Amino acid sequence: MSKQPKYRQVADALRREIVNGAFDSDRRLPSESELSARFDASRNTVRSGLALLVSEGLITSSQGLGYEVRSHEVFELNASRFENLQFPQNGDSYNTDVTNAGRRPHQTFRVEMLPAPAEVAERLKVEQGSKVVLRFCHRYVDDVPWSTQATYYPAWLIEGSPRLADPGDIEEGTTRYLAGRGIEQIGYFDEIATRMPTPEEARLLEVGAGVPVLLWTRTGYAPDRPIRCTITTFRGDLNRMNYEIGDLAGRSENT
Amino acid sequence: MSKQPKYRQVADALRREIVNGAFDSDRRLPSESELSARFDASRNTVRSGLALLVSEGLITSSQGLGYEVRSHEVFELNASRFENLQFPQNGDSYNTDVTNAGRRPHQTFRVEMLPAPAEVAERLKVEQGSKVVLRFCHRYVDDVPWSTQATYYPAWLIEGSPRLADPGDIEEGTTRYLAGRGIEQIGYFDEIATRMPTPEEARLLEVGAGVPVLLWTRTGYAPDRPIRCTITTFRGDLNRMNYEIGDLAGRSENT
DNA sequence: TAGTGGTCTAGACCACCTC
DNA sequence: AGGTGGTCTAGACCACTAC
């Protein structure tokens, strides 16, 4: 067992106290100067230790207030039910799910036309840089930024379904609108990844250090080709996804 | 536009250069003292800026060597094909998938019996603290730690399928072994989450700061009840998961 | 041995919050 | 006003890697 640097000893001691629930009543941590005295370390050394815990997502800090242990409430999204292939819902189930959970949903929305980014062009099987329609949602739950969702449609789709490019909402939902115009979505390809947020994402989702984002890319297919690509960026600390595969009768019984 | 602190200016400038590919040929960054001179900032201030980029997962540092921009190669795991419900493969497809990708798989393995942790007990529908069998894999690809996989089986399952508790490998795969003993897995419930690694996970997966882990929890169901719970922890920088849902004929055509 | 990053200190000043 | 964290400095010494 080699000797740990002092700032790690500080972090380890505080981490142990946090997971043991030492700060459960009042989530505030002692101030930097108190910790500095307690650990017989300079304020900067204590700060290094606290910075570690922040980057682990265990605590947050705010100027003038102090350090607090982070709370954990998560929202679960059922990706395999999110859009039902047989009965496409109104838009997607975001509003319903959030309301059912007793929370208050809110979103801002915009539509634009732009050259396809590389990842999108690849998934939609169009030339990189060819025009695509972007429908972008910034979603909140109880006024906390929750996720961003960017859906891209290829230009060829707009000719027969012009309302996709309209800046307004599509009441019946885009999936149903497309189905009504003969474009039926019969399959999805979902990709899930994680990484630390870019500064832009950190701004939109208001996440501090130590919170990764969950990236969900869903490419929707008509019988012959892809018709949309939706990239959703979740706050990793507030969201979890799930999939149901096969027969889950055994899941609902007892309990 | 308010004035940014100096260490953020440093981070922003370097981030811009990194994403623009300024260091693509030689991935090494200038040394701290060079940057200190260039930005007319103290070494500590430059270090704060670099620490930001490390925590964003953009660069790594190593003592005596310097800072390097991180490389991005990712491995894709098809979760909806990972175990085929009709034709369970030998164990899971980890070995096959990795070998097919031209990489060299390697794993260590152990089996133990322990009281069920809360998350596992809940998913297996057994009493918290009741005995479960844990089969644990630590997986490498080309000698790089890749993921850990912990599969828990409830004690009642062992009576009819005692080899689950044996410390050795099960040649034909646990799924097939169980199927042969009348325990057929007919559905899954998958949960996916992300967070920063615990110190223990950081050690096992050898991830530095700025790399989140991807958590994949699969609960497998027999017709009447859950029979296993598998918790896989991936390095977020090296892995991506995907699901195929519905009909994806349009995916394979042209390109 | 020389150069790199890693740790630690002591102190200064600023920005924000609460009373 | 007084306490909190945020920024920044200058300098010391250590640990690791290269040559």
XYZ file of C-alpha atoms (C1' of nucleotides) in Angstrom:
548
model
C 0.000 0.000 0.000
C 1.811 3.099 -1.193
C 1.212 6.458 0.426
C -1.496 8.495 -1.198
C -1.053 12.207 -1.826
C -2.741 14.349 0.763
C -5.469 15.679 -1.524
C -6.512 12.094 -2.275
C -6.639 11.270 1.400
C -8.964 14.228 1.816
C -11.141 13.052 -1.084
C -11.205 9.454 0.163
C -12.162 10.451 3.696
C -14.958 12.716 2.510
C -16.183 10.195 -0.055
C -16.439 7.555 2.642
C -18.445 9.912 4.840
C -20.727 10.834 1.968
C -21.578 7.269 0.930
C -22.054 6.361 4.578
C -24.663 9.062 4.742
C -22.882 11.378 7.143
C -24.360 14.413 5.420
C -27.825 13.026 4.768
C -29.683 15.376 7.080
C -28.046 18.623 6.065
C -26.441 18.026 2.676
C -23.944 20.852 3.199
C -20.268 19.963 3.610
C -17.933 21.820 5.970
C -16.297 24.892 4.452
C -12.887 24.791 2.800
C -11.236 26.500 5.725
C -12.767 24.088 8.231
C -11.579 21.138 6.159
C -8.209 22.780 5.804
C -7.891 22.852 9.595
C -9.269 19.351 10.043
C -6.868 17.755 7.562
C -3.961 20.040 8.392
C -3.610 20.930 4.725
C -3.547 24.172 2.825
C -6.775 25.463 1.406
C -5.524 24.682 -2.118
C -4.865 21.060 -1.224
C -8.348 20.686 0.212
C -9.695 22.266 -2.958
C -7.911 19.633 -5.061
C -9.584 16.907 -3.048
C -13.004 18.505 -3.356
C -12.426 18.984 -7.086
C -11.967 15.218 -7.365
C -15.328 14.573 -5.737
C -16.951 17.145 -8.008
C -15.496 15.408 -11.056
C -16.866 12.098 -9.775
C -20.300 13.639 -9.698
C -20.627 13.166 -5.932
C -20.876 16.808 -4.866
C -21.481 20.235 -6.354
C -20.129 23.625 -5.385
C -21.550 27.084 -5.672
C -19.891 30.362 -4.986
C -20.942 31.914 -1.715
C -22.900 28.843 -0.704
C -20.492 25.981 -0.254
C -20.376 22.336 -1.240
C -23.403 20.056 -1.282
C -23.803 16.341 -1.899
C -25.655 15.770 -5.118
C -29.108 14.240 -5.180
C -29.924 11.366 -7.441
C -33.493 11.251 -8.650
C -33.581 9.672 -12.083
C -36.163 9.541 -14.806
C -36.616 6.315 -16.709
C -37.333 6.239 -20.407
C -38.657 3.099 -22.063
C -36.977 3.186 -25.463
C -38.667 0.090 -26.826
C -42.108 1.558 -26.085
C -41.138 5.153 -26.721
C -42.729 5.042 -30.111
C -45.035 2.179 -30.755
C -44.594 0.887 -34.269
C -48.217 -0.176 -34.562
C -49.822 2.819 -32.893
C -47.618 5.852 -33.251
C -48.505 8.310 -30.541
C -48.882 12.011 -30.641
C -45.320 13.032 -31.314
C -43.460 10.907 -28.884
C -44.310 9.922 -25.362
C -42.213 12.595 -23.663
C -45.144 14.730 -22.540
C -47.217 11.756 -21.458
C -44.387 10.067 -19.596
C -43.411 13.183 -17.724
C -46.968 14.082 -16.814
C -47.650 10.531 -15.671
C -44.672 10.820 -13.369
C -46.356 13.806 -11.749
C -43.833 16.248 -13.158
C -44.336 19.321 -15.308
C -42.944 19.132 -18.865
C -41.979 22.161 -20.913
C -40.159 22.478 -24.217
C -38.867 24.967 -26.706
C -38.889 24.090 -30.344
C -37.356 25.253 -33.597
C -37.070 24.084 -37.191
C -34.281 24.809 -39.629
C -32.816 23.603 -42.872
C -29.108 22.939 -43.031
C -26.407 20.840 -44.687
C -26.274 17.358 -43.183
C -23.539 16.812 -40.604
C -21.374 13.770 -41.343
C -22.890 11.424 -38.723
C -26.390 12.295 -39.872
C -25.667 12.011 -43.598
C -24.199 8.578 -43.043
C -27.234 7.332 -41.169
C -29.775 8.844 -43.565
C -27.778 7.572 -46.552
C -27.576 10.988 -48.177
C -24.567 12.964 -49.400
C -22.715 14.757 -46.656
C -23.616 18.424 -46.874
C -26.885 17.840 -48.740
C -29.878 19.652 -47.279
C -31.747 18.170 -44.361
C -34.537 19.492 -42.134
C -33.732 19.737 -38.454
C -36.523 19.789 -35.889
C -34.964 20.639 -32.552
C -36.438 20.339 -29.050
C -34.987 21.608 -25.813
C -36.805 19.857 -22.994
C -37.328 20.731 -19.359
C -38.918 18.907 -16.465
C -40.086 21.128 -13.616
C -37.959 23.877 -15.207
C -34.794 21.793 -14.972
C -33.093 21.289 -18.364
C -33.491 17.610 -19.155
C -32.506 16.766 -22.692
C -32.112 18.083 -26.193
C -33.534 16.255 -29.153
C -32.543 16.879 -32.757
C -34.424 15.060 -35.493
C -33.117 15.227 -39.059
C -35.197 14.417 -42.137
C -33.713 14.001 -45.621
C -34.669 16.574 -48.270
C -36.320 14.009 -50.542
C -38.910 13.409 -47.835
C -39.981 17.056 -47.789
C -41.348 17.015 -51.347
C -44.181 14.697 -50.402
C -44.460 15.843 -46.781
C -43.857 19.594 -46.795
C -45.160 20.247 -43.300
C -41.968 18.696 -41.912
C -40.185 21.885 -42.896
C -42.825 24.172 -41.368
C -41.696 25.931 -38.243
C -44.853 24.953 -36.352
C -45.734 21.910 -34.355
C -47.305 18.957 -36.145
C -50.363 18.207 -34.052
C -50.862 14.563 -34.846
C -47.137 13.828 -34.518
C -44.576 13.575 -37.269
C -44.677 9.782 -37.358
C -48.422 9.742 -37.928
C -48.235 12.630 -40.404
C -45.661 10.699 -42.438
C -47.665 7.485 -42.193
C -50.673 9.355 -43.588
C -48.573 10.318 -46.591
C -47.481 6.765 -47.300
C -44.168 6.888 -45.447
C -44.378 4.183 -42.853
C -41.708 3.681 -40.254
C -41.295 -0.055 -39.716
C -38.023 -0.336 -37.850
C -35.408 1.495 -35.796
C -31.713 1.301 -35.253
C -30.737 2.683 -31.856
C -27.211 3.602 -30.803
C -26.271 4.531 -27.272
C -23.052 6.165 -26.145
C -21.743 8.323 -23.337
C -19.121 11.015 -22.953
C -18.481 14.232 -21.106
C -20.520 17.163 -22.403
C -19.104 19.717 -24.788
C -19.203 23.280 -23.433
C -22.249 23.880 -25.632
C -24.067 20.877 -24.165
C -23.035 21.841 -20.660
C -24.658 25.228 -21.292
C -27.927 23.864 -22.709
C -28.328 21.176 -20.078
C -26.876 23.247 -17.252
C -24.664 20.434 -16.065
C -21.583 21.115 -14.030
C -18.383 19.147 -13.958
C -18.675 15.449 -13.221
C -21.902 14.772 -15.093
C -21.660 12.816 -18.343
C -24.288 12.939 -21.091
C -26.132 9.936 -22.487
C -26.366 10.026 -26.281
C -29.200 8.202 -27.970
C -29.244 8.078 -31.753
C -32.350 6.551 -33.317
C -32.465 6.018 -37.072
C -35.965 5.240 -38.341
C -36.510 3.090 -41.421
C -39.220 2.808 -44.021
C -39.315 -0.515 -45.899
C -36.699 0.634 -48.382
C -34.577 3.315 -46.719
C -33.953 5.503 -43.656
C -36.356 8.374 -43.187
C -35.147 10.096 -40.057
C -32.354 10.326 -37.548
C -33.023 11.529 -34.007
C -30.162 12.426 -31.710
C -31.160 12.863 -28.082
C -28.753 14.191 -25.486
C -29.687 13.406 -21.889
C -28.249 14.589 -18.632
C -26.651 11.372 -17.402
C -27.410 12.154 -13.769
C -31.149 12.443 -14.345
C -31.918 9.795 -16.921
C -31.848 6.088 -17.528
C -33.093 4.172 -20.562
C -34.550 0.717 -20.834
C -35.551 -1.813 -23.464
C -37.994 -4.671 -23.242
C -37.097 -7.596 -25.455
C -39.070 -10.787 -25.890
C -41.687 -11.988 -23.454
C -41.661 -10.301 -20.067
C -44.766 -11.819 -18.519
C -42.611 -12.864 -15.562
C -41.821 -9.253 -14.836
C -45.258 -8.047 -13.835
C -46.252 -11.009 -11.645
C -45.961 -10.614 -7.877
C -44.301 -7.353 -6.880
C -20.104 38.751 -23.277
C -18.540 38.721 -19.845
C -14.822 38.245 -19.407
C -13.802 34.663 -18.911
C -11.231 33.724 -16.285
C -7.784 33.198 -17.700
C -7.720 29.435 -17.172
C -10.883 29.122 -19.249
C -9.375 31.214 -22.009
C -6.463 28.805 -22.025
C -8.800 25.796 -22.152
C -10.959 27.357 -24.884
C -7.986 28.237 -27.056
C -6.479 24.769 -26.744
C -9.844 23.051 -27.254
C -10.358 24.989 -30.462
C -6.925 23.967 -31.716
C -7.543 20.335 -30.784
C -10.892 20.006 -32.555
C -9.449 21.833 -35.564
C -6.846 19.116 -35.730
C -3.826 21.260 -34.912
C -2.186 18.359 -33.092
C -3.258 15.585 -35.433
C 0.228 14.729 -36.690
C 2.022 14.673 -33.352
C -0.616 14.280 -30.664
C 1.641 15.837 -28.013
C 0.680 19.225 -26.615
C 3.238 21.897 -25.694
C 4.603 21.604 -22.164
C 3.106 23.458 -19.238
C 5.966 25.941 -19.130
C 5.689 26.676 -22.851
C 1.954 27.273 -22.475
C 2.630 29.370 -19.408
C 4.850 31.643 -21.492
C 2.487 31.685 -24.475
C -0.568 32.687 -22.411
C 1.367 34.878 -19.992
C -0.103 32.940 -17.077
C 1.390 31.141 -14.142
C 2.031 27.449 -14.448
C -0.809 26.743 -12.004
C -3.279 28.698 -14.107
C -2.277 26.792 -17.219
C -2.674 23.581 -15.228
C -6.250 24.557 -14.318
C -7.042 25.019 -17.998
C -5.492 21.693 -18.927
C -7.357 20.003 -16.056
C -10.605 21.190 -17.642
C -9.733 19.553 -20.943
C -8.760 16.363 -19.116
C -12.131 16.320 -17.344
C -13.866 16.771 -20.694
C -12.134 13.664 -21.914
C -10.284 15.553 -24.647
C -6.718 14.994 -23.492
C -4.734 12.824 -21.113
C -1.629 13.560 -19.093
C 1.176 11.369 -17.885
C 3.982 12.250 -15.592
C 7.274 12.727 -17.363
C 5.643 12.508 -20.781
C 3.287 15.427 -21.164
C -0.238 15.933 -22.447
C -1.692 14.067 -25.407
C -4.963 14.385 -27.271
C -7.052 11.309 -26.683
C -7.843 8.873 -29.487
C -11.376 7.771 -30.158
C -11.666 4.237 -31.475
C -14.927 2.711 -30.261
C -16.251 -0.808 -30.175
C -19.880 -1.373 -31.008
C -21.980 -3.955 -29.217
C -25.289 -5.103 -30.632
C -27.414 -5.622 -27.551
C -30.469 -6.915 -29.362
C -28.399 -9.644 -31.034
C -26.007 -10.122 -28.147
C -27.857 -13.199 -27.074
C -30.212 -14.669 -29.523
C -33.341 -15.881 -27.806
C -33.874 -18.688 -30.312
C -30.278 -19.802 -30.651
C -28.325 -19.011 -27.540
C -24.647 -18.856 -28.384
C -21.699 -20.125 -26.503
C -21.838 -17.888 -23.476
C -22.340 -14.516 -25.063
C -20.961 -13.107 -28.247
C -18.108 -11.198 -26.646
C -15.352 -13.478 -27.890
C -16.840 -13.797 -31.342
C -17.487 -10.098 -31.756
C -14.026 -9.088 -30.644
C -12.290 -11.688 -32.776
C -14.392 -10.713 -35.783
C -13.215 -7.147 -35.306
C -9.656 -8.386 -35.664
C -8.867 -7.751 -32.001
C -7.589 -10.100 -29.359
C -9.982 -10.876 -26.489
C -8.869 -11.957 -23.047
C -10.757 -12.370 -19.804
C -10.375 -13.323 -16.183
C -13.183 -15.079 -14.443
C -14.349 -15.922 -10.954
C -17.400 -17.329 -9.216
C -18.602 -16.593 -5.711
C -21.662 -16.857 -3.530
C -22.789 -13.793 -1.631
C -25.788 -11.970 -0.195
C -27.732 -10.184 -2.918
C -27.050 -6.449 -3.182
C -30.221 -4.350 -3.103
C -30.372 -3.553 -6.850
C -29.875 -7.203 -7.713
C -32.355 -8.565 -5.163
C -34.995 -6.210 -6.491
C -34.496 -7.323 -10.071
C -34.328 -11.030 -9.271
C -37.342 -10.723 -6.976
C -35.574 -12.313 -4.022
C -35.097 -11.053 -0.474
C -32.315 -8.536 -0.109
C -29.376 -10.321 1.459
C -30.494 -13.804 0.395
C -27.782 -15.876 -1.257
C -27.036 -15.428 -4.943
C -24.297 -16.786 -7.195
C -22.080 -14.214 -8.849
C -20.180 -15.080 -12.012
C -17.773 -12.263 -12.669
C -15.783 -11.469 -15.838
C -13.102 -8.867 -16.291
C -12.612 -8.374 -19.996
C -9.748 -7.035 -22.058
C -9.323 -6.280 -25.734
C -5.732 -6.253 -26.950
C -4.720 -6.111 -23.272
C -6.697 -2.906 -22.680
C -9.302 -3.251 -19.896
C -12.649 -3.067 -21.620
C -15.516 -3.966 -19.340
C -16.529 -5.882 -16.269
C -19.527 -8.156 -16.278
C -21.235 -9.462 -13.159
C -24.029 -11.994 -13.563
C -26.133 -12.905 -10.534
C -28.280 -16.046 -10.296
C -30.844 -16.620 -7.540
C -30.178 -19.473 -5.107
C -33.335 -21.394 -6.047
C -31.895 -21.839 -9.524
C -28.796 -23.607 -8.232
C -30.699 -26.601 -6.880
C -31.655 -27.760 -10.332
C -28.605 -26.339 -12.090
C -25.671 -26.826 -9.722
C -22.954 -26.127 -12.279
C -23.821 -22.433 -12.076
C -22.051 -22.344 -8.732
C -18.983 -24.225 -9.957
C -15.917 -22.078 -10.263
C -15.154 -23.324 -13.784
C -16.342 -22.162 -17.158
C -19.544 -23.639 -18.554
C -18.518 -24.799 -21.997
C -21.838 -24.685 -23.761
C -22.741 -21.344 -22.218
C -24.886 -20.711 -19.176
C -27.970 -19.871 -21.209
C -27.825 -23.162 -23.065
C -26.972 -25.076 -19.898
C -30.041 -23.648 -18.199
C -32.215 -24.304 -21.240
C -31.114 -27.931 -21.133
C -32.364 -28.118 -17.565
C -35.758 -26.724 -18.406
C -35.054 -23.097 -17.544
C -35.706 -21.183 -20.690
C -34.969 -17.506 -21.006
C -37.703 -15.936 -23.088
C -37.283 -12.223 -22.486
C -34.996 -9.478 -21.240
C -35.330 -6.173 -19.516
C -32.374 -3.910 -20.293
C -31.497 -0.747 -18.410
C -28.817 1.679 -19.513
C -27.301 4.463 -17.452
C -24.120 6.487 -17.260
C -22.081 8.122 -14.534
C -18.519 8.817 -13.554
C -16.636 5.725 -12.365
C -16.175 4.932 -8.718
C -12.509 4.676 -7.676
C -12.899 0.888 -7.784
C -14.220 0.978 -11.350
C -11.545 3.438 -12.376
C -8.959 0.963 -11.117
C -10.435 -2.102 -12.866
C -11.020 -0.318 -16.157
C -7.907 1.847 -15.937
C -9.783 4.980 -16.885
C -8.461 8.387 -15.995
C -10.438 11.482 -15.226
C -12.943 12.593 -17.810
C -14.137 9.162 -18.924
C -17.632 8.103 -17.840
C -18.757 4.485 -17.637
C -21.736 3.012 -19.441
C -23.829 0.743 -17.220
C -25.869 -1.974 -18.807
C -28.160 -4.036 -16.588
C -29.882 -6.977 -18.241
C -32.482 -8.966 -16.319
C -33.356 -12.258 -18.007
C -36.813 -13.825 -17.590
C -38.170 -17.338 -17.714
C -41.928 -17.570 -18.414
C -42.804 -17.100 -14.760
C -39.966 -15.184 -13.102
C -36.532 -13.591 -13.449
C -33.604 -15.986 -13.583
C -30.568 -13.758 -13.860
C -29.309 -10.231 -13.644
C -26.203 -9.159 -15.553
C -24.531 -5.847 -14.811
C -21.948 -4.795 -17.367
C -19.703 -1.793 -16.844
C -18.117 -0.410 -20.001
C -15.486 2.206 -20.528
C -17.563 4.962 -22.096
C -14.737 6.126 -24.332
C -14.332 2.735 -25.995
C -17.850 1.391 -26.281
C -21.185 2.043 -27.869
C -24.306 -0.109 -27.743
C -27.048 -0.550 -30.281
C -30.473 -2.129 -30.621
C -32.305 -3.240 -33.711
C -36.080 -2.973 -33.408
C -38.613 -3.953 -36.013
C -37.819 -4.471 -39.682
C -34.495 -3.048 -40.819
C -34.406 -4.333 -44.379
C -33.841 -0.740 -45.508
C -30.606 -0.642 -43.549
C -28.611 -3.168 -45.525
C -29.581 -2.037 -49.028
C -27.138 0.137 -50.961
C -24.219 1.099 -48.737
C 20.970 14.935 -16.251
C 17.421 17.614 -18.021
C 12.738 18.079 -18.857
C 8.180 16.674 -18.003
C 4.027 16.627 -15.011
C 2.411 15.912 -9.766
C 1.960 17.799 -5.189
C 1.819 21.382 -1.782
C 2.134 25.817 0.354
C 1.012 30.790 1.716
C -1.013 34.535 0.504
C -3.604 37.883 -2.280
C -7.746 39.578 -4.286
C -12.374 38.925 -6.319
C -17.387 37.510 -6.722
C -21.310 35.841 -4.628
C -24.628 34.949 -0.837
C -26.713 35.764 3.700
C -27.643 38.465 7.524
C -19.977 42.962 7.154
C -18.498 38.497 7.225
C -18.291 34.053 5.321
C -18.279 31.227 1.291
C -16.048 29.564 -2.931
C -13.318 31.252 -7.444
C -9.081 32.873 -9.478
C -4.221 33.657 -9.685
C 0.533 33.927 -8.412
C 5.451 32.462 -7.193
C 8.035 29.227 -5.658
C 9.455 24.771 -3.677
C 10.186 19.956 -3.994
C 9.028 15.280 -5.753
C 8.352 11.411 -9.295
C 8.641 9.789 -13.702
C 10.662 9.411 -18.506
C 13.867 10.214 -21.750
C 18.583 10.435 -23.508
